CSV table of C-alpha atoms and ligand atoms in Angstrom, one decimal:
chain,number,residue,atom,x,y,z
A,1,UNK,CA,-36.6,31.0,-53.5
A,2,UNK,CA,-36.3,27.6,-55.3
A,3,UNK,CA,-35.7,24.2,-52.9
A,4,UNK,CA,-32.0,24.0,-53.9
A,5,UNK,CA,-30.6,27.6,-53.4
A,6,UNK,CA,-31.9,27.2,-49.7
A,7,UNK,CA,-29.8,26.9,-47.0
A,8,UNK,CA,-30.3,23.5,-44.9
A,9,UNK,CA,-31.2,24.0,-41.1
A,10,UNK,CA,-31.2,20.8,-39.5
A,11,UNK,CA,-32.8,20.5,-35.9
A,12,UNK,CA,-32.7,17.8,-33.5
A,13,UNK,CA,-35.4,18.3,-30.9
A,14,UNK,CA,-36.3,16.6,-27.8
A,15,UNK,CA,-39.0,16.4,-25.0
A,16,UNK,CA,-38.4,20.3,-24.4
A,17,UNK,CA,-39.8,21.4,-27.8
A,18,UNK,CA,-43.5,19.7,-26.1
A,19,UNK,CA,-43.3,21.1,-22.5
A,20,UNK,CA,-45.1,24.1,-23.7
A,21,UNK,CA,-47.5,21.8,-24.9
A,22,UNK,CA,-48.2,20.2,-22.1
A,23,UNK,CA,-46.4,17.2,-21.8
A,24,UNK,CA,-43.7,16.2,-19.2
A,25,UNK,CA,-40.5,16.2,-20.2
A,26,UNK,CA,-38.4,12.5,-18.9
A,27,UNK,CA,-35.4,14.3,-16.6
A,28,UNK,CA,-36.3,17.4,-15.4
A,29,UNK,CA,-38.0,17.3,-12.1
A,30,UNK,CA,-41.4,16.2,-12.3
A,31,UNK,CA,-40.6,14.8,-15.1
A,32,UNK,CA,-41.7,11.4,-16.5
A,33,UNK,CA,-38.6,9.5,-15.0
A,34,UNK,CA,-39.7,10.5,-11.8
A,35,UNK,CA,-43.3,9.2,-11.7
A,36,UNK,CA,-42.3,6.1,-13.5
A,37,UNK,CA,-39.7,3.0,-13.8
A,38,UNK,CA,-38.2,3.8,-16.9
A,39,UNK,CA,-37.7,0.4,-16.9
A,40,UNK,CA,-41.3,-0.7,-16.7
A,41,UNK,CA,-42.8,1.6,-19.4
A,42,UNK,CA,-39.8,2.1,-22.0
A,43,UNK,CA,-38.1,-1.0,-22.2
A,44,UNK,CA,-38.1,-3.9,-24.2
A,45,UNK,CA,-37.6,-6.2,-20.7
A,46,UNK,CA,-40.6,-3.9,-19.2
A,47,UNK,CA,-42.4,-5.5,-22.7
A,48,UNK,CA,-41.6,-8.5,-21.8
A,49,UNK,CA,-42.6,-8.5,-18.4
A,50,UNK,CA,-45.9,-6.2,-18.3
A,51,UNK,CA,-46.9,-5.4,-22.0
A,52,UNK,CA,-50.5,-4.7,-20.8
A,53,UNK,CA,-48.7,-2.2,-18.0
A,54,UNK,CA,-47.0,-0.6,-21.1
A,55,UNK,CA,-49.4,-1.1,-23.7
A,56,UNK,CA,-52.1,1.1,-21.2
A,57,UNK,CA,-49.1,4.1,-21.0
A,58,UNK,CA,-48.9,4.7,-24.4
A,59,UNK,CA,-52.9,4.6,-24.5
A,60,UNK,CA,-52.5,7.3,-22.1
A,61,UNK,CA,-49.9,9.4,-23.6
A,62,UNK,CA,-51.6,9.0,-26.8
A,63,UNK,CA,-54.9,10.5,-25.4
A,64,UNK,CA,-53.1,13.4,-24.0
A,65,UNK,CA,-51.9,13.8,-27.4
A,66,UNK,CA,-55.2,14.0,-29.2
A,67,UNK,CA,-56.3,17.0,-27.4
A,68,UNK,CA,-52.6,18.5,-26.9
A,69,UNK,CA,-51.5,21.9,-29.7
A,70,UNK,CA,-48.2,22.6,-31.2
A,71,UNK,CA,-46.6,25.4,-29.4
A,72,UNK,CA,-45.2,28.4,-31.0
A,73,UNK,CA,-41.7,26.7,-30.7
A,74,UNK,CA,-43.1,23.9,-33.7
A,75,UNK,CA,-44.7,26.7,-35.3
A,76,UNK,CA,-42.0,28.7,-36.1
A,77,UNK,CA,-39.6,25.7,-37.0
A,78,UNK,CA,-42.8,25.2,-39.6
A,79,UNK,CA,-42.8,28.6,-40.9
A,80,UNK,CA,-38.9,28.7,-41.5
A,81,UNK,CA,-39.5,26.6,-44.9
A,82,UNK,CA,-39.8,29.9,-46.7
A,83,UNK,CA,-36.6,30.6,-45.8
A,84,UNK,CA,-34.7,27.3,-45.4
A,85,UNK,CA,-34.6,23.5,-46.3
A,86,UNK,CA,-35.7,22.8,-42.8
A,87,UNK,CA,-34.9,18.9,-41.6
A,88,UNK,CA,-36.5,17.8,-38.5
A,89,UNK,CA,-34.9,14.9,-36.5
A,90,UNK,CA,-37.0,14.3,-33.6
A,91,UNK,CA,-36.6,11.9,-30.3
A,92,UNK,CA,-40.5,12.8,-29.5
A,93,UNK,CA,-43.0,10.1,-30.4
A,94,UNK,CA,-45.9,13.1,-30.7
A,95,UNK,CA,-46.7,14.6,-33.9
A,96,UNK,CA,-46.5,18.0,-33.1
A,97,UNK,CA,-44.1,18.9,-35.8
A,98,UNK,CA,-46.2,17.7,-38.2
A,99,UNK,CA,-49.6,19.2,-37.1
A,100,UNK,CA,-47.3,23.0,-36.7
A,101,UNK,CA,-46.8,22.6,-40.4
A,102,UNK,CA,-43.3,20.6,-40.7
A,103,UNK,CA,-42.6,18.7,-44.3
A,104,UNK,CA,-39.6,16.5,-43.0
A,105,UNK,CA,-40.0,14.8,-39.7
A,106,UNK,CA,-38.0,11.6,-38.6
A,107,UNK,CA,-39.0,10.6,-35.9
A,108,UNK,CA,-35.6,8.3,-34.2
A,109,UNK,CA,-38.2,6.8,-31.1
A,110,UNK,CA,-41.2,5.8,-33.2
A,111,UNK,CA,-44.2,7.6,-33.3
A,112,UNK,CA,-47.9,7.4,-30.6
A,113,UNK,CA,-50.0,7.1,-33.5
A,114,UNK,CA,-48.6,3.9,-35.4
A,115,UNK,CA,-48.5,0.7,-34.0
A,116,UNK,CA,-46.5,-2.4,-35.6
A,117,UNK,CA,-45.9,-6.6,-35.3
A,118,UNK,CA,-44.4,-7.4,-31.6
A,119,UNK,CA,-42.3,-10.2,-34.0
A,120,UNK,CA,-41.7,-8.3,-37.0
A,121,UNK,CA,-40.2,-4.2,-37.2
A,122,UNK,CA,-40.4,-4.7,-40.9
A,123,UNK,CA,-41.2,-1.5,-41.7
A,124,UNK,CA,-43.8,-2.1,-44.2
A,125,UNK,CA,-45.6,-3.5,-41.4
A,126,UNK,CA,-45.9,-0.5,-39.5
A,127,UNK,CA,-49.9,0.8,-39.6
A,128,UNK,CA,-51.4,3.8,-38.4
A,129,UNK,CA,-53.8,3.6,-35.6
A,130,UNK,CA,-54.5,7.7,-34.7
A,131,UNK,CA,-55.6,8.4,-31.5
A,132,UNK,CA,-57.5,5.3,-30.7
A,133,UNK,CA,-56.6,2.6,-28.2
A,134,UNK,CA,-54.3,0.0,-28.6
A,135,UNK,CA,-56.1,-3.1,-27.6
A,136,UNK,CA,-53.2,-5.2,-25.4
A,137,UNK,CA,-53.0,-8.6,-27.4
A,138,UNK,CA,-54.7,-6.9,-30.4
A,139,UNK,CA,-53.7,-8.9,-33.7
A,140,UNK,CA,-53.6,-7.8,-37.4
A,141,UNK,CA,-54.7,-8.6,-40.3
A,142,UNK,CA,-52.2,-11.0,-40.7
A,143,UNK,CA,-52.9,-12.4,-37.2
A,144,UNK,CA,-50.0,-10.9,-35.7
A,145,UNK,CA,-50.2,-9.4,-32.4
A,146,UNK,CA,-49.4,-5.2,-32.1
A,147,UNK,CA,-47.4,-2.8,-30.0
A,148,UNK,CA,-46.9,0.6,-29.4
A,149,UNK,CA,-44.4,1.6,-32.4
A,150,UNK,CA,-42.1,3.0,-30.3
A,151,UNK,CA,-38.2,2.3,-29.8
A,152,UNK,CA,-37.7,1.3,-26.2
A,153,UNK,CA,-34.6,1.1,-23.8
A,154,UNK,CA,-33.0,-2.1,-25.6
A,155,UNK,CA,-33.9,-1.6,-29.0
A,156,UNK,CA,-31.9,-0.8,-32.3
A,157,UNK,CA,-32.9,2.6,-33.4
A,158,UNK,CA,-33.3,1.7,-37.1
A,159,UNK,CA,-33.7,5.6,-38.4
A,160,UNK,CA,-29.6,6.8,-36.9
A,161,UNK,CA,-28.2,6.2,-40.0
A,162,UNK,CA,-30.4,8.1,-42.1
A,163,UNK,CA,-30.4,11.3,-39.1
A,164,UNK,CA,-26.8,11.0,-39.2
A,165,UNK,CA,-26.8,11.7,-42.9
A,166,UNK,CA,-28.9,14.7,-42.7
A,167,UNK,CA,-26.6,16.2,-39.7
A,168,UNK,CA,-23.5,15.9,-41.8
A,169,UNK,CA,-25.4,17.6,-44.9
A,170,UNK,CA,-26.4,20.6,-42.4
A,171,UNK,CA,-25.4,24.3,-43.6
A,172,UNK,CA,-26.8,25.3,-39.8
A,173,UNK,CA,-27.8,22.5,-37.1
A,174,UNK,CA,-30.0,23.2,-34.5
A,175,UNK,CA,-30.7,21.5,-30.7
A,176,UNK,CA,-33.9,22.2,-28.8
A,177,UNK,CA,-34.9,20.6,-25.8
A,178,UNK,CA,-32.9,17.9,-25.4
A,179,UNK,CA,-30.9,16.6,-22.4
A,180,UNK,CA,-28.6,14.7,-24.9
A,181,UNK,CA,-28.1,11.9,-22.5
A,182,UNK,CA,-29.7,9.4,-24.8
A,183,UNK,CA,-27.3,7.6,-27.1
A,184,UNK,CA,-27.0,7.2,-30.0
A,185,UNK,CA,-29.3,10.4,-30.3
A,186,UNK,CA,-27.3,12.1,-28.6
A,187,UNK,CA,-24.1,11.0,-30.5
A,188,UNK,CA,-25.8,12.9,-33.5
A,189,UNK,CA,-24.1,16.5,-32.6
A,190,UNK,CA,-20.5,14.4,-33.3
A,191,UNK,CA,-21.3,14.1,-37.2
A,192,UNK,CA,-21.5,17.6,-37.5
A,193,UNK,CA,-18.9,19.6,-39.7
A,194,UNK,CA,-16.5,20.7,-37.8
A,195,UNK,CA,-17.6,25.3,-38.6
A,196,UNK,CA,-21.5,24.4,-39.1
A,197,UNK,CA,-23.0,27.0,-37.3
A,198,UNK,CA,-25.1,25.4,-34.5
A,199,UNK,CA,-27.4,26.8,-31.9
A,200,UNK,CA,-28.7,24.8,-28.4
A,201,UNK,CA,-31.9,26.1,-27.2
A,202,UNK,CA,-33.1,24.9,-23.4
A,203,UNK,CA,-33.3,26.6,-20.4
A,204,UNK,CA,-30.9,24.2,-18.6
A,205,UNK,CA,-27.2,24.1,-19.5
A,206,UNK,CA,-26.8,20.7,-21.7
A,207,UNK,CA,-23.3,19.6,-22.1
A,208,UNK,CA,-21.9,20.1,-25.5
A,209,UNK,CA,-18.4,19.2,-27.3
A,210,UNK,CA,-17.0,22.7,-26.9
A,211,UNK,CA,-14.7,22.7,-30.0
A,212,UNK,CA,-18.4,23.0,-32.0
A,213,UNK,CA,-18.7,26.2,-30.9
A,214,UNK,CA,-22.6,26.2,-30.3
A,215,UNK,CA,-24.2,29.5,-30.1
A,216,UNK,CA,-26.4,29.2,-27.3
A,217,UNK,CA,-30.1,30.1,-26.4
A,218,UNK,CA,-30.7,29.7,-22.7
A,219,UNK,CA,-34.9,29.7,-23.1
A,220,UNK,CA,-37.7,28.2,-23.7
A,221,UNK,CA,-38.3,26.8,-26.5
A,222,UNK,CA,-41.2,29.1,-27.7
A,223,UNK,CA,-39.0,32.2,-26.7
A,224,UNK,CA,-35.6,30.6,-27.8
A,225,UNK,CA,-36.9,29.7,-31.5
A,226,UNK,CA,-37.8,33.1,-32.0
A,227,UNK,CA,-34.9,34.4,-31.1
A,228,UNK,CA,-32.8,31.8,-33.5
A,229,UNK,CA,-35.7,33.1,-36.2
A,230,UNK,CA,-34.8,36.5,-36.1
A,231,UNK,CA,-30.9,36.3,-36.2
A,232,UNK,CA,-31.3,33.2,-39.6
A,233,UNK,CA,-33.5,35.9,-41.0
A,234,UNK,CA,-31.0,38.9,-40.2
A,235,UNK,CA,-28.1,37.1,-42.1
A,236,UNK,CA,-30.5,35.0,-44.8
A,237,UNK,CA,-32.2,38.5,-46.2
B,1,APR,N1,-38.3,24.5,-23.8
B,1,APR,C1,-37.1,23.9,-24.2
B,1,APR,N2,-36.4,23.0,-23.5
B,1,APR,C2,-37.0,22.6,-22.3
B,1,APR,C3,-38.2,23.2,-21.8
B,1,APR,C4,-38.9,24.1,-22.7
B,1,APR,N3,-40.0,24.7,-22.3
B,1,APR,N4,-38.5,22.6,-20.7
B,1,APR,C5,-37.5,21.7,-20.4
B,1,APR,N5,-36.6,21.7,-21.4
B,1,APR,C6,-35.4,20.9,-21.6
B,1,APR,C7,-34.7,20.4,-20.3
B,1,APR,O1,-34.0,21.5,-19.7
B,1,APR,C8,-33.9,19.3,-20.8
B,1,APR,O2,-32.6,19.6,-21.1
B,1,APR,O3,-35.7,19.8,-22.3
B,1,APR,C9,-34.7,18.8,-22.0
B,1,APR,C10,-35.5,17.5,-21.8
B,1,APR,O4,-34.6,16.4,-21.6
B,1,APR,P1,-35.1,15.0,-21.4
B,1,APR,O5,-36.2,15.0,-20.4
B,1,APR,O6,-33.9,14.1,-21.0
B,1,APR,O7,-35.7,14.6,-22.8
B,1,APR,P2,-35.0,14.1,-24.1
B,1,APR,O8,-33.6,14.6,-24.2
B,1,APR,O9,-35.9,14.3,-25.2
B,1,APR,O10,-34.9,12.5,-23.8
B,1,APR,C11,-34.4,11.6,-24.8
B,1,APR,O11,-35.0,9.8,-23.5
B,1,APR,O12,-36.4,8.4,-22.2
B,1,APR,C12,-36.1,8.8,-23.4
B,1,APR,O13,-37.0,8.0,-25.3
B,1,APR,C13,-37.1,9.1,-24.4
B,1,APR,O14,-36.8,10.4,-26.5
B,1,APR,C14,-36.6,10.4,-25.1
B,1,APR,C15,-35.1,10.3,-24.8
């Protein structure tokens, strides 16, 4: 099947897509939020205040990633680019999707493996850094000092406008895993067409506008894509 005659599935996922891979989700209990002041590690104030409190998190959470797989829920999003110009909007800053196989990622939060200029989000600035640690006060080449590139609490979210495009070009939109309490993420699901056909997949119940009409999945992710798989590929073939 060429590029164009596929059909575009566009996905929004959130920290529920990575549970299976071992990392705390922020809301659910147990989660992140619960451990931690959101405040203190995800905010530009918390920055401001601690950066050595929040440049250390991030060392940690990128660590975790290093050794952490994609789950069968990122697989199969990966393998559904026979079938389907597959667009991946995520809110995680791991690179799951891409190690499972995914072409398109945008990442709306930022990404644990780049780090940028604490004065300057140019994004021509941004450089990767892996897995290793961030050194707080660590400068670049330029002499600038670094920080996690991540969007915290605070912070434009520079990548809305092009995820907002790609949710209005969707033939079928997709939610896994998110809470949708985050803005202006969460305001994504308003700039669908009005009969896109759009499936949520969580466990929980997650408050949608009910005039979508969202077919929805109440698993796991890994048990939830699968399912979303097989009915695509019923209708597609
Ligand atoms: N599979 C699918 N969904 C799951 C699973 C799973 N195995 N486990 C939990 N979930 C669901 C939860 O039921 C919940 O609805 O994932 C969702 C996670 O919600 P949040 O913790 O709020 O995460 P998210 O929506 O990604 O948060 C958005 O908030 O703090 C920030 O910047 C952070 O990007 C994050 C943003």
């Amino acid at each position: 099947m060429s590029e164009n005659a596929k059909k575009r599935l566009v996905v929004l996922t959130g920290a529920g897509i990575s549970a299976e891979s071992g990392f705390q989700t922020f809301r659910d209990s147990g989660g992140l939020w619960e451990t931690y002041n959101v405040e203190d590690v995800a905010s530009i104030q918390g920055w401001y205040r601690n950066p050595k409190l929040m440049t250390d998190f991030y060392n940690d959470m990128r660590a975790q990633l290093e050794k952490a797989q994609p789950n069968a829920g990122h697989k199969i999003l990966a393998e559904l680019e026979q079938y389907f110009d597959v667009q991946i909007i995520t809110q995680n800053v791991d690179n799951l999707h891409e190690r499972a196989g995914s072409s398109h990622v945008l990442h709306l939060h930022g990404e644990l493996t780049k780090a940028r200029p604490v004065n300057d989000s140019d994004p021509s600035k941004i450089i990767d850094i892996g897995y290793r640690k961030l050194e707080y006060d660590e400068k670049n080449s330029d002499g600038e000092i670094l920080r996690p590139h991540i969007v915290w609490f605070g912070e434009a979210v520079p990548m809305i406008e092009p995820a907002a495009r790609l949710v209005r070009s969707a033939d079928i939109f997709a939610v896994i895993g998110s809470s949708l309490v985050v803005y202006p993420a969460a305001g994504l699901v308003h700039e669908l067409r009005g009969r896109t056909l759009a499936y949520l997949i969580d466990p929980k119940e997650v408050d949608v506008p009910a005039w979508l009409n969202f077919r929805i999945i109440q698993e796991v992710a890994s048990k939830g894509v699968a399912i979303m798989r097989d009915e695509l590929l019923k209708e597609a073939l």
